[in-house]
CSV table of C-alpha atoms in Angstrom, one decimal:
chain,number,residue,atom,x,y,z
A,1,MET,CA,25.0,-24.7,-59.0
A,2,ARG,CA,27.5,-23.1,-56.8
A,3,LEU,CA,25.7,-19.8,-56.8
A,4,VAL,CA,22.5,-21.2,-56.0
A,5,LEU,CA,23.9,-23.1,-53.0
A,6,VAL,CA,25.7,-20.0,-51.6
A,7,ALA,CA,22.4,-18.1,-52.0
A,8,LEU,CA,20.3,-20.7,-50.1
A,9,LEU,CA,22.8,-20.9,-47.3
A,10,SER,CA,23.0,-17.2,-47.1
A,11,LEU,CA,19.1,-17.1,-46.9
A,12,THR,CA,19.1,-19.9,-44.2
A,13,LEU,CA,21.5,-17.8,-42.0
A,14,ALA,CA,19.7,-14.6,-42.5
A,15,VAL,CA,16.1,-15.6,-41.7
A,16,PRO,CA,16.7,-16.8,-38.1
A,17,ALA,CA,18.3,-13.5,-37.4
A,18,CYS,CA,14.9,-11.7,-38.2
A,19,GLY,CA,13.4,-13.5,-35.1
A,20,ARG,CA,15.9,-11.6,-32.9
A,21,ILE,CA,14.8,-8.2,-34.2
A,22,GLY,CA,11.3,-9.0,-33.3
A,23,GLU,CA,12.3,-9.5,-29.6
A,24,SER,CA,14.8,-6.4,-29.5
A,25,ARG,CA,14.3,-3.0,-28.2
A,26,MET,CA,14.7,-1.7,-31.7
A,27,ASN,CA,11.3,-3.2,-32.6
A,28,PRO,CA,8.6,-0.4,-31.9
A,29,MET,CA,6.0,-3.2,-30.9
A,30,ASN,CA,8.2,-4.0,-27.9
A,31,TRP,CA,8.6,-0.5,-26.3
A,32,PHE,CA,5.8,-1.0,-23.9
A,33,GLY,CA,3.0,-3.6,-23.5
A,34,GLY,CA,-0.5,-3.5,-22.1
A,35,SER,CA,-1.1,-2.3,-18.7
A,36,ARG,CA,-2.2,-4.5,-15.7
A,37,ASP,CA,-4.0,-3.7,-12.3
A,38,GLU,CA,-1.9,-3.4,-9.1
A,39,ARG,CA,-2.2,-2.2,-5.5
A,40,PRO,CA,-0.7,1.3,-5.4
A,41,ASP,CA,2.5,2.0,-3.5
A,42,LEU,CA,2.6,5.6,-2.9
A,43,GLY,CA,5.8,7.4,-2.4
A,44,PRO,CA,7.0,10.9,-2.3
A,45,THR,CA,6.1,13.3,-5.2
A,46,SER,CA,7.9,16.5,-4.3
A,47,ASP,CA,8.1,19.3,-1.8
A,48,ILE,CA,5.1,21.2,-3.1
A,49,THR,CA,1.7,20.6,-1.3
A,50,ASP,CA,-1.0,19.3,-3.7
A,51,ASN,CA,-4.6,19.5,-2.4
A,52,ARG,CA,-6.1,17.4,-5.2
A,53,ALA,CA,-7.3,13.9,-4.4
A,54,LEU,CA,-6.2,10.8,-6.2
A,55,VAL,CA,-8.7,9.5,-8.5
A,56,VAL,CA,-10.7,6.4,-7.2
A,57,ARG,CA,-9.6,3.9,-9.8
A,58,VAL,CA,-7.1,4.0,-12.8
A,59,THR,CA,-8.9,2.1,-15.5
A,60,GLU,CA,-6.5,2.3,-18.5
A,61,LEU,CA,-2.8,3.2,-18.9
A,62,SER,CA,-0.9,3.3,-22.4
A,63,ILE,CA,2.4,4.6,-23.5
A,64,GLU,CA,2.3,6.3,-27.0
A,65,ARG,CA,5.6,7.0,-28.8
A,66,THR,CA,6.1,10.5,-30.1
A,67,SER,CA,9.1,12.1,-32.0
A,68,SER,CA,10.6,13.5,-28.8
A,69,GLY,CA,10.0,10.4,-26.5
A,70,ALA,CA,6.4,9.1,-25.4
A,71,LEU,CA,3.0,10.3,-24.0
A,72,VAL,CA,2.0,8.5,-20.8
A,73,ARG,CA,-1.8,8.4,-21.4
A,74,ALA,CA,-4.2,7.3,-18.3
A,75,GLU,CA,-7.9,7.1,-17.7
A,76,GLY,CA,-9.5,7.2,-14.2
A,77,LEU,CA,-12.8,7.2,-12.5
A,78,THR,CA,-13.9,9.5,-9.7
A,79,ARG,CA,-16.7,9.0,-7.2
A,80,SER,CA,-18.9,11.7,-8.8
A,81,ALA,CA,-19.1,13.8,-11.8
A,82,GLY,CA,-17.5,17.4,-12.1
A,83,TRP,CA,-14.0,16.6,-11.0
A,84,TRP,CA,-11.4,18.9,-12.9
A,85,ASP,CA,-8.0,20.0,-13.2
A,86,ALA,CA,-6.8,16.4,-13.5
A,87,GLN,CA,-3.2,15.7,-13.8
A,88,LEU,CA,-0.5,12.9,-13.7
A,89,VAL,CA,2.1,14.1,-11.0
A,90,PRO,CA,5.4,12.5,-11.3
A,91,GLU,CA,6.7,11.0,-8.1
A,92,ASN,CA,10.5,11.0,-7.4
A,93,ASN,CA,10.7,14.4,-9.2
A,94,GLY,CA,10.1,12.6,-12.5
A,95,VAL,CA,13.2,10.4,-12.3
A,96,PRO,CA,12.8,6.7,-12.5
A,97,LEU,CA,13.5,4.8,-9.4
A,98,ASP,CA,15.0,1.4,-10.0
A,99,GLY,CA,13.7,1.6,-13.7
A,100,VAL,CA,10.2,2.5,-12.5
A,101,LEU,CA,8.6,5.8,-13.6
A,102,SER,CA,5.8,6.4,-11.2
A,103,PHE,CA,2.9,9.0,-11.2
A,104,ARG,CA,0.0,10.0,-9.1
A,105,PHE,CA,-3.3,10.4,-10.9
A,106,VAL,CA,-5.0,13.5,-9.0
A,107,ALA,CA,-7.9,15.8,-9.7
A,108,ALA,CA,-9.8,18.7,-7.9
A,109,ALA,CA,-13.2,18.1,-6.5
A,110,PRO,CA,-16.1,19.9,-7.8
A,111,ARG,CA,-17.0,23.2,-6.2
A,112,GLU,CA,-20.7,22.7,-6.8
A,113,PRO,CA,-22.6,19.4,-7.2
A,114,VAL,CA,-22.9,18.2,-10.7
A,115,PRO,CA,-25.5,15.8,-11.9
A,116,ASP,CA,-24.0,12.3,-12.4
A,117,THR,CA,-25.1,10.8,-15.9
A,118,GLY,CA,-23.2,7.7,-15.6
A,119,GLU,CA,-19.7,6.4,-15.7
A,120,ARG,CA,-18.6,8.6,-18.6
A,121,SER,CA,-19.3,11.7,-16.5
A,122,ARG,CA,-17.0,10.3,-13.9
A,123,THR,CA,-14.2,9.4,-16.4
A,124,LEU,CA,-11.0,11.7,-16.7
A,125,VAL,CA,-8.2,11.3,-19.3
A,126,VAL,CA,-4.8,12.8,-18.9
A,127,ALA,CA,-1.4,12.6,-20.6
A,128,TYR,CA,2.1,13.3,-19.5
A,129,PRO,CA,5.0,13.9,-21.9
A,130,VAL,CA,8.2,11.8,-21.1
A,131,SER,CA,11.5,12.7,-23.0
A,132,THR,CA,13.6,10.2,-24.7
A,133,ALA,CA,16.3,10.6,-22.1
A,134,ILE,CA,13.9,9.6,-19.3
A,135,LEU,CA,12.5,6.5,-21.4
A,136,GLU,CA,16.1,5.3,-21.8
A,137,GLN,CA,16.3,4.9,-18.0
A,138,THR,CA,12.7,3.4,-17.7
A,139,SER,CA,11.6,-0.2,-17.7
A,140,ALA,CA,8.1,0.3,-16.3
A,141,VAL,CA,5.5,3.1,-15.9
A,142,VAL,CA,3.2,3.1,-12.9
A,143,VAL,CA,0.0,5.3,-12.4
A,144,ASN,CA,-1.4,5.2,-9.0
A,145,GLY,CA,-5.0,5.8,-8.0
A,146,GLN,CA,-6.7,5.6,-4.5
A,147,GLU,CA,-7.7,2.0,-4.9
A,148,ASN,CA,-5.3,0.7,-7.6
A,149,SER,CA,-2.5,1.3,-9.8
A,150,ARG,CA,-1.8,0.3,-13.3
A,151,ARG,CA,1.7,-0.8,-14.8
A,152,ALA,CA,3.1,-1.0,-18.2
A,153,ARG,CA,6.4,-2.7,-18.9
A,154,ARG,CA,8.9,-2.7,-21.5
């Protein structure tokens, strides 16, 4: 009887502790949530001049964990088809500022007109690797476009 009572008491104390793990940073489901739409706040990127334009609208943002950190994956829409050399350019030299890691989503304009066959022909997808060391300093990731930005929080 005493053994059953001790086992029930131990189980009663252990089960509420599982709820705290669900809310902790150790739970992979809590690393980054979904993204939301925002107004862009464009700060300095680097000393290098980049003649590529910002995409018109950032439509999706996700953070995908890897063995060495994470991939910041973004989708954006351009005004016309044929844009190329798309890239996420880190702001603040790739260092989080107040816990926010910011990127500009840029692409080069087409050299010749390309037939527009719909939204899919104007959609660009890019990814940027982020190391574990940078992720430890990051509480939010922001990707800026011309008309909006998207933010994913921890």
